[in-house]
Amino acid sequence: MFLQVIQGLLVQQQKKFAFELLIAVTGLENISVSKTGKVISIVDLGTNVDLGTYDLPSFVDTKTIECQNDNGILHVYGYRN
């Protein structure tokens, strides 16, 4: 299992996110992402293994968090408060 985290600012073509978290989830077929306050937790539902807990920056509005799995990379986006 390969797990890598990269944080940074992102400007995309149509959306301007204040925060992006990229997590390589290659080889995982069924993952769950849950959000509690300013914390995101990721679990592999196939094995029930906790893949990590990540603190969101204080400037991110938690109501704007979006997740997208794109060819083995989990993208977690958020807008500024």
XYZ file of N, CA and C in Angstrom:
243
model
N 0.846 -1.171 0.000
C 0.000 0.000 0.000
C 0.894 1.237 0.000
N 0.569 2.206 -0.813
C 1.368 3.421 -0.952
C 0.538 4.604 -0.503
N 1.068 5.394 0.428
C 0.328 6.542 0.951
C 1.264 7.733 1.024
N 0.903 8.816 0.354
C 1.741 10.006 0.314
C 0.848 11.228 0.448
N 1.322 12.241 1.152
C 0.528 13.448 1.369
C 1.297 14.659 0.873
N 0.614 15.512 0.122
C 1.182 16.763 -0.361
C 0.171 17.856 -0.070
N 0.597 18.947 0.573
C -0.287 20.064 0.849
C 0.174 21.278 0.069
N -0.765 22.148 -0.283
C -0.374 23.372 -0.958
C -1.552 24.159 -1.469
N -1.246 25.317 -2.014
C -2.265 26.151 -2.627
C -2.480 25.686 -4.056
N -3.688 25.850 -4.544
C -4.014 25.378 -5.875
C -4.890 26.386 -6.593
N -4.575 26.636 -7.842
C -5.457 27.423 -8.696
C -5.752 26.556 -9.907
N -7.008 26.155 -10.078
C -7.392 25.335 -11.212
C -8.014 26.203 -12.288
N -8.392 25.585 -13.386
C -8.936 26.324 -14.511
C -10.198 27.092 -14.144
N -11.157 26.458 -13.480
C -12.424 27.117 -13.212
C -12.665 27.370 -11.733
N -12.060 26.601 -10.867
C -12.270 26.754 -9.432
C -10.982 27.216 -8.781
N -11.107 28.076 -7.805
C -9.932 28.550 -7.086
C -10.027 28.070 -5.644
N -9.312 27.004 -5.353
C -9.314 26.429 -4.023
C -8.215 27.063 -3.186
N -8.454 27.182 -1.899
C -7.453 27.712 -0.982
C -6.580 26.595 -0.431
N -7.039 25.346 -0.581
C -6.356 24.222 0.042
C -6.565 22.986 -0.819
N -5.523 22.193 -0.965
C -5.640 20.908 -1.634
C -4.768 19.902 -0.904
N -5.339 18.761 -0.610
C -4.619 17.646 -0.001
C -4.669 16.509 -1.012
N -3.512 16.012 -1.427
C -3.436 14.897 -2.367
C -2.928 13.675 -1.621
N -3.654 12.578 -1.742
C -3.261 11.350 -1.061
C -3.282 10.223 -2.085
N -2.157 9.565 -2.275
C -2.096 8.437 -3.198
C -2.781 7.243 -2.548
N -3.823 6.742 -3.192
C -4.566 5.596 -2.676
C -4.542 4.469 -3.709
N -3.451 4.368 -4.447
C -3.307 3.358 -5.488
C -3.496 1.962 -4.904
N -4.311 1.156 -5.562
C -4.548 -0.210 -5.119
C -5.699 -0.353 -4.146
N -6.259 0.738 -3.701
C -7.397 0.678 -2.787
C -8.675 0.891 -3.588
N -9.645 0.001 -3.405
C -10.860 0.082 -4.200
C -12.005 0.779 -3.483
N -12.068 0.672 -2.180
C -13.222 1.183 -1.454
C -12.742 1.935 -0.219
N -12.688 3.260 -0.317
C -12.224 4.060 0.809
C -13.337 4.968 1.296
N -13.241 5.343 2.546
C -14.203 6.251 3.158
C -13.456 7.476 3.666
N -14.024 8.652 3.393
C -13.462 9.902 3.894
C -14.507 10.531 4.793
N -14.146 10.767 6.046
C -15.083 11.416 6.968
C -14.454 12.686 7.512
N -15.313 13.634 7.837
C -14.854 14.939 8.302
C -15.499 15.223 9.649
N -14.670 15.560 10.632
C -15.142 15.962 11.950
C -14.425 17.252 12.308
N -15.156 18.342 12.310
C -14.523 19.629 12.585
C -13.480 19.933 11.540
N -12.258 20.181 11.957
C -11.153 20.503 11.041
C -10.252 19.294 10.803
N -10.805 18.077 10.939
C -10.027 16.850 10.775
C -10.694 15.957 9.726
N -9.878 15.411 8.820
C -10.353 14.456 7.821
C -9.732 13.106 8.144
N -10.559 12.052 8.176
C -10.085 10.693 8.428
C -10.358 9.840 7.200
N -9.401 8.979 6.853
C -9.534 8.125 5.678
C -9.375 6.676 6.115
N -10.322 5.824 5.690
C -10.330 4.415 6.078
C -10.505 3.560 4.830
N -9.725 2.474 4.730
C -9.911 1.473 3.680
C -11.029 0.554 4.149
N -12.191 0.621 3.500
C -13.344 -0.153 3.938
C -13.182 -1.648 3.677
N -12.344 -2.018 2.716
C -12.120 -3.430 2.428
C -11.408 -4.152 3.559
N -10.468 -3.479 4.207
C -9.691 -4.090 5.287
C -9.953 -3.434 6.636
N -10.736 -2.358 6.631
C -11.037 -1.576 7.836
C -9.763 -1.004 8.473
N -8.799 -0.650 7.622
C -7.533 -0.087 8.087
C -7.607 1.435 8.014
N -7.217 2.086 9.103
C -7.158 3.545 9.158
C -5.943 4.000 8.356
N -6.191 4.797 7.306
C -5.106 5.263 6.446
C -4.552 6.608 6.869
N -5.140 7.197 7.866
C -4.594 8.454 8.357
C -5.649 9.473 8.699
N -5.233 10.388 9.542
C -6.059 11.513 9.958
C -5.270 12.770 9.650
N -5.918 13.728 9.027
C -5.247 14.934 8.568
C -5.961 16.164 9.100
N -5.196 17.064 9.714
C -5.748 18.326 10.211
C -5.817 19.320 9.066
N -6.972 19.964 8.920
C -7.131 20.997 7.896
C -6.576 22.311 8.412
N -6.044 23.141 7.531
C -5.583 24.465 7.959
C -6.747 25.277 8.530
N -6.456 26.155 9.454
C -7.503 26.929 10.129
C -8.270 27.837 9.181
N -7.668 28.220 8.049
C -8.339 29.137 7.128
C -9.355 28.448 6.212
N -9.443 27.111 6.249
C -10.360 26.392 5.364
C -11.756 26.331 5.981
N -12.754 26.690 5.177
C -14.156 26.590 5.587
C -14.576 25.132 5.426
N -14.833 24.432 6.524
C -15.124 22.998 6.471
C -16.408 22.685 5.707
N -17.278 23.653 5.543
C -18.515 23.423 4.784
C -18.242 23.332 3.283
N -17.055 23.706 2.850
C -16.735 23.714 1.418
C -15.845 22.549 0.997
N -15.584 21.606 1.884
C -14.687 20.491 1.573
C -15.297 19.598 0.488
N -14.502 19.298 -0.534
C -14.905 18.401 -1.614
C -13.852 17.309 -1.750
N -14.282 16.091 -2.057
C -13.358 14.976 -2.267
C -13.612 14.359 -3.637
N -12.530 13.912 -4.271
C -12.643 13.284 -5.582
C -11.514 12.272 -5.723
N -11.844 11.040 -6.108
C -10.838 10.014 -6.353
C -10.568 9.978 -7.854
N -9.337 10.264 -8.234
C -8.975 10.366 -9.638
C -7.791 9.454 -9.936
N -8.072 8.274 -10.460
C -7.023 7.318 -10.855
C -6.010 7.053 -9.748
N -6.487 6.753 -8.554
C -5.601 6.401 -7.453
C -5.079 7.564 -6.639
N -5.523 8.778 -6.959
C -5.153 9.949 -6.167
C -6.427 10.542 -5.584
N -6.492 10.607 -4.273
C -7.631 11.226 -3.600
C -7.336 12.712 -3.460
N -8.193 13.542 -4.036
C -8.068 14.998 -3.956
C -9.069 15.493 -2.922
N -8.596 16.233 -1.946
C -9.471 16.867 -0.959
C -9.265 18.369 -1.113
N -10.334 19.084 -1.472
C -10.264 20.521 -1.730
C -11.049 21.289 -0.680
N -10.678 22.538 -0.465
C -11.443 23.408 0.417
C -11.238 24.864 0.068
N -12.266 25.650 0.323
C -12.196 27.092 0.089
C -11.847 27.819 1.378
N -11.339 29.010 1.239
C -10.974 29.862 2.375
C -12.228 30.365 3.079
N -12.125 30.547 4.414
C -13.229 31.124 5.200
C -13.592 32.486 4.673
